Amino acid sequence: FHVLSGNVFLVGAGSLAIGAITGNTNILKMSSGETAFLPRLLETLAEIDRDGVLSRSNELVEFSSASTEVKSAFQQSVDGILVWGGEEAVRAYRDGSPSRVRVVLYGPKLSVGIVTAAGFARVGAEEIGKRLANELAIWDQNACTAPQICYVESVAAAEQVAAATAGALEVVNRTLPPGAAGPDTATEIQKWRGVYEVAEARGEAKLYQSKRGVDWTVIFDRNPEVKDSPLHRTLRIVPYAEWSEIRDACLLPMRT
C-alpha cells in the first residue's frame, strides 16, 4: 500500500517502480490534489505490457485522509505500507498499523544549498543565481530537493548571489510561470517580507521581491539559523565564514 504525497506527482512513479522491482502487488493511494498523472501512467503501462505481467498487479485508490475507517481497513489488510509525506501523514500510518505490517517512511525533508569560495570563483554569481532560480521554479519549490536556504562563503559573495538569484527569478518567471499561491502560503510570504523589510531598515538584511504579487522572494540574511521557507520560490541567502557555522546552525539541529 503506497500513500503518496501531493507536492510532486512523480513520487507516484518512483513508488510504483519500487513496488514493481520488489515483485509486489501495489495499491497506490493518490493525493486528492493529484489524480491526473498516475491513471495515465498505468494506462500507458498496460498498453506496452501486453501480457499484463506488471500492469495487472497495480490499482489506484483515492479517499480523504479523514476517512479513518477506510484507512484502517487498508492498514489491517496489507503486508507493507510506504508513506510519502509530512509529519502528520507519517504518524497516522506508523501509529495505526499492526506490528506484522512493515511500514517504510519517507517523511519530511529539507534541502539547503552551499556555495564555497572555490565554487563561487569557478562558476560566478550569475550562473549560481540561474541554477538556484531553476531549482526554485521547478515544482514551485515544493520538491524536497529545492533549497530553502543557501549558504555562501563570504558576505560579499552572498550579496552578489542574492542579487543574481533575484534577477534570474524575474527572467525564469516568464518561461516557467509560478502556480497560484494558496491563501495560507501568500499570507506567510507577506509576513516574511514584513519582517525582513524591518531587518533591511536596520541594515541586517536585504529584501528582493517580485514586481507582481508573491511570485518570488529572495532575502540576504546574516542569521544562519534554519527557518522553514513558506516555499513558492522563497529563498534566504546567508553568508558563512567557516564550515562549522553551517554544521552547528543548520545540519546538526536538522539531522533527524
mmCIF file with all atom_site columns, C-alpha atoms in Angstrom, residues 172-250:
data_model
loop_
_atom_site.group_PDB
_atom_site.id
_atom_site.type_symbol
_atom_site.label_atom_id
_atom_site.label_alt_id
_atom_site.label_comp_id
_atom_site.label_asym_id
_atom_site.label_entity_id
_atom_site.label_seq_id
_atom_site.pdbx_PDB_ins_code
_atom_site.Cartn_x
_atom_site.Cartn_y
_atom_site.Cartn_z
_atom_site.occupancy
_atom_site.B_iso_or_equiv
_atom_site.pdbx_formal_charge
_atom_site.auth_seq_id
_atom_site.auth_comp_id
_atom_site.auth_asym_id
_atom_site.auth_atom_id
_atom_site.pdbx_PDB_model_num
ATOM 1  C CA . VAL A 1 172 ? 12.605 32.401 -15.274 1.00 0.00 ? 172 VAL A CA 1
ATOM 2  C CA . ASN A 1 173 ? 9.132  33.567 -14.218 1.00 0.00 ? 173 ASN A CA 1
ATOM 3  C CA . ARG A 1 174 ? 8.444  34.307 -17.878 1.00 0.00 ? 174 ARG A CA 1
ATOM 4  C CA . THR A 1 175 ? 9.412  30.819 -19.071 1.00 0.00 ? 175 THR A CA 1
ATOM 5  C CA . LEU A 1 176 ? 8.179  28.870 -16.020 1.00 0.00 ? 176 LEU A CA 1
ATOM 6  C CA . PRO A 1 177 ? 5.329  30.969 -14.564 1.00 0.00 ? 177 PRO A CA 1
ATOM 7  C CA . PRO A 1 178 ? 4.582  30.218 -10.909 1.00 0.00 ? 178 PRO A CA 1
ATOM 8  C CA . GLY A 1 179 ? 1.416  28.461 -9.875  1.00 0.00 ? 179 GLY A CA 1
ATOM 9  C CA . ALA A 1 180 ? -1.063 30.318 -7.725  1.00 0.00 ? 180 ALA A CA 1
ATOM 10 C CA . ALA A 1 181 ? -0.030 30.596 -4.084  1.00 0.00 ? 181 ALA A CA 1
ATOM 11 C CA . GLY A 1 182 ? -2.751 29.477 -1.692  1.00 0.00 ? 182 GLY A CA 1
ATOM 12 C CA . PRO A 1 183 ? -4.023 31.998 0.855   1.00 0.00 ? 183 PRO A CA 1
ATOM 13 C CA . ASP A 1 184 ? -2.011 30.468 3.729   1.00 0.00 ? 184 ASP A CA 1
ATOM 14 C CA . THR A 1 185 ? 1.204  30.488 1.687   1.00 0.00 ? 185 THR A CA 1
ATOM 15 C CA . ALA A 1 186 ? 0.632  34.051 0.451   1.00 0.00 ? 186 ALA A CA 1
ATOM 16 C CA . THR A 1 187 ? -0.018 35.248 3.995   1.00 0.00 ? 187 THR A CA 1
ATOM 17 C CA . GLU A 1 188 ? 3.153  33.584 5.279   1.00 0.00 ? 188 GLU A CA 1
ATOM 18 C CA . ILE A 1 189 ? 5.242  35.120 2.484   1.00 0.00 ? 189 ILE A CA 1
ATOM 19 C CA . GLN A 1 190 ? 3.839  38.571 3.252   1.00 0.00 ? 190 GLN A CA 1
ATOM 20 C CA . LYS A 1 191 ? 4.721  38.057 6.923   1.00 0.00 ? 191 LYS A CA 1
ATOM 21 C CA . TRP A 1 192 ? 8.288  37.148 5.951   1.00 0.00 ? 192 TRP A CA 1
ATOM 22 C CA . ARG A 1 193 ? 8.527  40.189 3.721   1.00 0.00 ? 193 ARG A CA 1
ATOM 23 C CA . GLY A 1 194 ? 7.310  42.431 6.536   1.00 0.00 ? 194 GLY A CA 1
ATOM 24 C CA . VAL A 1 195 ? 9.879  41.027 8.970   1.00 0.00 ? 195 VAL A CA 1
ATOM 25 C CA . TYR A 1 196 ? 12.734 41.465 6.516   1.00 0.00 ? 196 TYR A CA 1
ATOM 26 C CA . GLU A 1 197 ? 11.654 44.963 5.495   1.00 0.00 ? 197 GLU A CA 1
ATOM 27 C CA . VAL A 1 198 ? 12.249 45.920 9.126   1.00 0.00 ? 198 VAL A CA 1
ATOM 28 C CA . ALA A 1 199 ? 15.560 43.987 9.186   1.00 0.00 ? 199 ALA A CA 1
ATOM 29 C CA . GLU A 1 200 ? 16.611 45.774 5.991   1.00 0.00 ? 200 GLU A CA 1
ATOM 30 C CA . ALA A 1 201 ? 15.885 49.146 7.561   1.00 0.00 ? 201 ALA A CA 1
ATOM 31 C CA . ARG A 1 202 ? 18.196 48.133 10.402  1.00 0.00 ? 202 ARG A CA 1
ATOM 32 C CA . GLY A 1 203 ? 20.943 47.113 7.992   1.00 0.00 ? 203 GLY A CA 1
ATOM 33 C CA . GLU A 1 204 ? 20.647 43.434 8.964   1.00 0.00 ? 204 GLU A CA 1
ATOM 34 C CA . ALA A 1 205 ? 19.217 42.061 5.722   1.00 0.00 ? 205 ALA A CA 1
ATOM 35 C CA . LYS A 1 206 ? 18.284 42.891 2.135   1.00 0.00 ? 206 LYS A CA 1
ATOM 36 C CA . LEU A 1 207 ? 14.936 42.012 0.586   1.00 0.00 ? 207 LEU A CA 1
ATOM 37 C CA . TYR A 1 208 ? 14.298 41.326 -3.107  1.00 0.00 ? 208 TYR A CA 1
ATOM 38 C CA . GLN A 1 209 ? 10.725 40.646 -4.205  1.00 0.00 ? 209 GLN A CA 1
ATOM 39 C CA . SER A 1 210 ? 8.784  40.123 -7.408  1.00 0.00 ? 210 SER A CA 1
ATOM 40 C CA . LYS A 1 211 ? 7.127  43.009 -9.186  1.00 0.00 ? 211 LYS A CA 1
ATOM 41 C CA . ARG A 1 212 ? 3.888  41.038 -9.183  1.00 0.00 ? 212 ARG A CA 1
ATOM 42 C CA . GLY A 1 213 ? 2.338  39.669 -6.007  1.00 0.00 ? 213 GLY A CA 1
ATOM 43 C CA . VAL A 1 214 ? 4.222  36.909 -4.177  1.00 0.00 ? 214 VAL A CA 1
ATOM 44 C CA . ASP A 1 215 ? 5.674  35.254 -7.292  1.00 0.00 ? 215 ASP A CA 1
ATOM 45 C CA . TRP A 1 216 ? 9.172  35.068 -5.720  1.00 0.00 ? 216 TRP A CA 1
ATOM 46 C CA . THR A 1 217 ? 11.153 36.393 -2.754  1.00 0.00 ? 217 THR A CA 1
ATOM 47 C CA . VAL A 1 218 ? 14.918 36.408 -2.152  1.00 0.00 ? 218 VAL A CA 1
ATOM 48 C CA . ILE A 1 219 ? 16.408 37.514 1.167   1.00 0.00 ? 219 ILE A CA 1
ATOM 49 C CA . PHE A 1 220 ? 20.033 38.250 2.012   1.00 0.00 ? 220 PHE A CA 1
ATOM 50 C CA . ASP A 1 221 ? 20.132 37.419 5.724   1.00 0.00 ? 221 ASP A CA 1
ATOM 51 C CA . ARG A 1 222 ? 23.057 37.265 8.150   1.00 0.00 ? 222 ARG A CA 1
ATOM 52 C CA . ASN A 1 223 ? 21.285 34.876 10.538  1.00 0.00 ? 223 ASN A CA 1
ATOM 53 C CA . PRO A 1 224 ? 22.492 31.284 9.847   1.00 0.00 ? 224 PRO A CA 1
ATOM 54 C CA . GLU A 1 225 ? 19.592 29.622 11.671  1.00 0.00 ? 225 GLU A CA 1
ATOM 55 C CA . VAL A 1 226 ? 17.380 27.353 9.567   1.00 0.00 ? 226 VAL A CA 1
ATOM 56 C CA . LYS A 1 227 ? 13.797 28.544 9.160   1.00 0.00 ? 227 LYS A CA 1
ATOM 57 C CA . ASP A 1 228 ? 11.256 26.585 7.139   1.00 0.00 ? 228 ASP A CA 1
ATOM 58 C CA . SER A 1 229 ? 10.592 28.586 3.995   1.00 0.00 ? 229 SER A CA 1
ATOM 59 C CA . PRO A 1 230 ? 6.983  29.408 3.019   1.00 0.00 ? 230 PRO A CA 1
ATOM 60 C CA . LEU A 1 231 ? 8.100  27.883 -0.333  1.00 0.00 ? 231 LEU A CA 1
ATOM 61 C CA . HIS A 1 232 ? 6.603  29.253 -3.570  1.00 0.00 ? 232 HIS A CA 1
ATOM 62 C CA . ARG A 1 233 ? 10.050 30.492 -4.678  1.00 0.00 ? 233 ARG A CA 1
ATOM 63 C CA . THR A 1 234 ? 11.114 31.977 -1.332  1.00 0.00 ? 234 THR A CA 1
ATOM 64 C CA . LEU A 1 235 ? 14.843 31.667 -0.573  1.00 0.00 ? 235 LEU A CA 1
ATOM 65 C CA . ARG A 1 236 ? 17.222 33.013 2.079   1.00 0.00 ? 236 ARG A CA 1
ATOM 66 C CA . ILE A 1 237 ? 20.873 33.596 1.113   1.00 0.00 ? 237 ILE A CA 1
ATOM 67 C CA . VAL A 1 238 ? 23.155 33.515 4.181   1.00 0.00 ? 238 VAL A CA 1
ATOM 68 C CA . PRO A 1 239 ? 26.919 34.211 4.330   1.00 0.00 ? 239 PRO A CA 1
ATOM 69 C CA . TYR A 1 240 ? 29.285 31.970 6.270   1.00 0.00 ? 240 TYR A CA 1
ATOM 70 C CA . ALA A 1 241 ? 32.986 32.091 7.120   1.00 0.00 ? 241 ALA A CA 1
ATOM 71 C CA . GLU A 1 242 ? 33.674 28.618 8.494   1.00 0.00 ? 242 GLU A CA 1
ATOM 72 C CA . TRP A 1 243 ? 32.156 25.206 7.685   1.00 0.00 ? 243 TRP A CA 1
ATOM 73 C CA . SER A 1 244 ? 31.466 24.730 11.410  1.00 0.00 ? 244 SER A CA 1
ATOM 74 C CA . GLU A 1 245 ? 28.852 27.527 11.250  1.00 0.00 ? 245 GLU A CA 1
ATOM 75 C CA . ILE A 1 246 ? 26.734 25.540 8.799   1.00 0.00 ? 246 ILE A CA 1
ATOM 76 C CA . ARG A 1 247 ? 27.267 22.324 10.731  1.00 0.00 ? 247 ARG A CA 1
ATOM 77 C CA . ASP A 1 248 ? 26.249 23.824 14.075  1.00 0.00 ? 248 ASP A CA 1
ATOM 78 C CA . ALA A 1 249 ? 23.466 26.176 12.972  1.00 0.00 ? 249 ALA A CA 1
ATOM 79 C CA . CYS A 1 250 ? 21.894 24.020 10.278  1.00 0.00 ? 250 CYS A CA 1
#
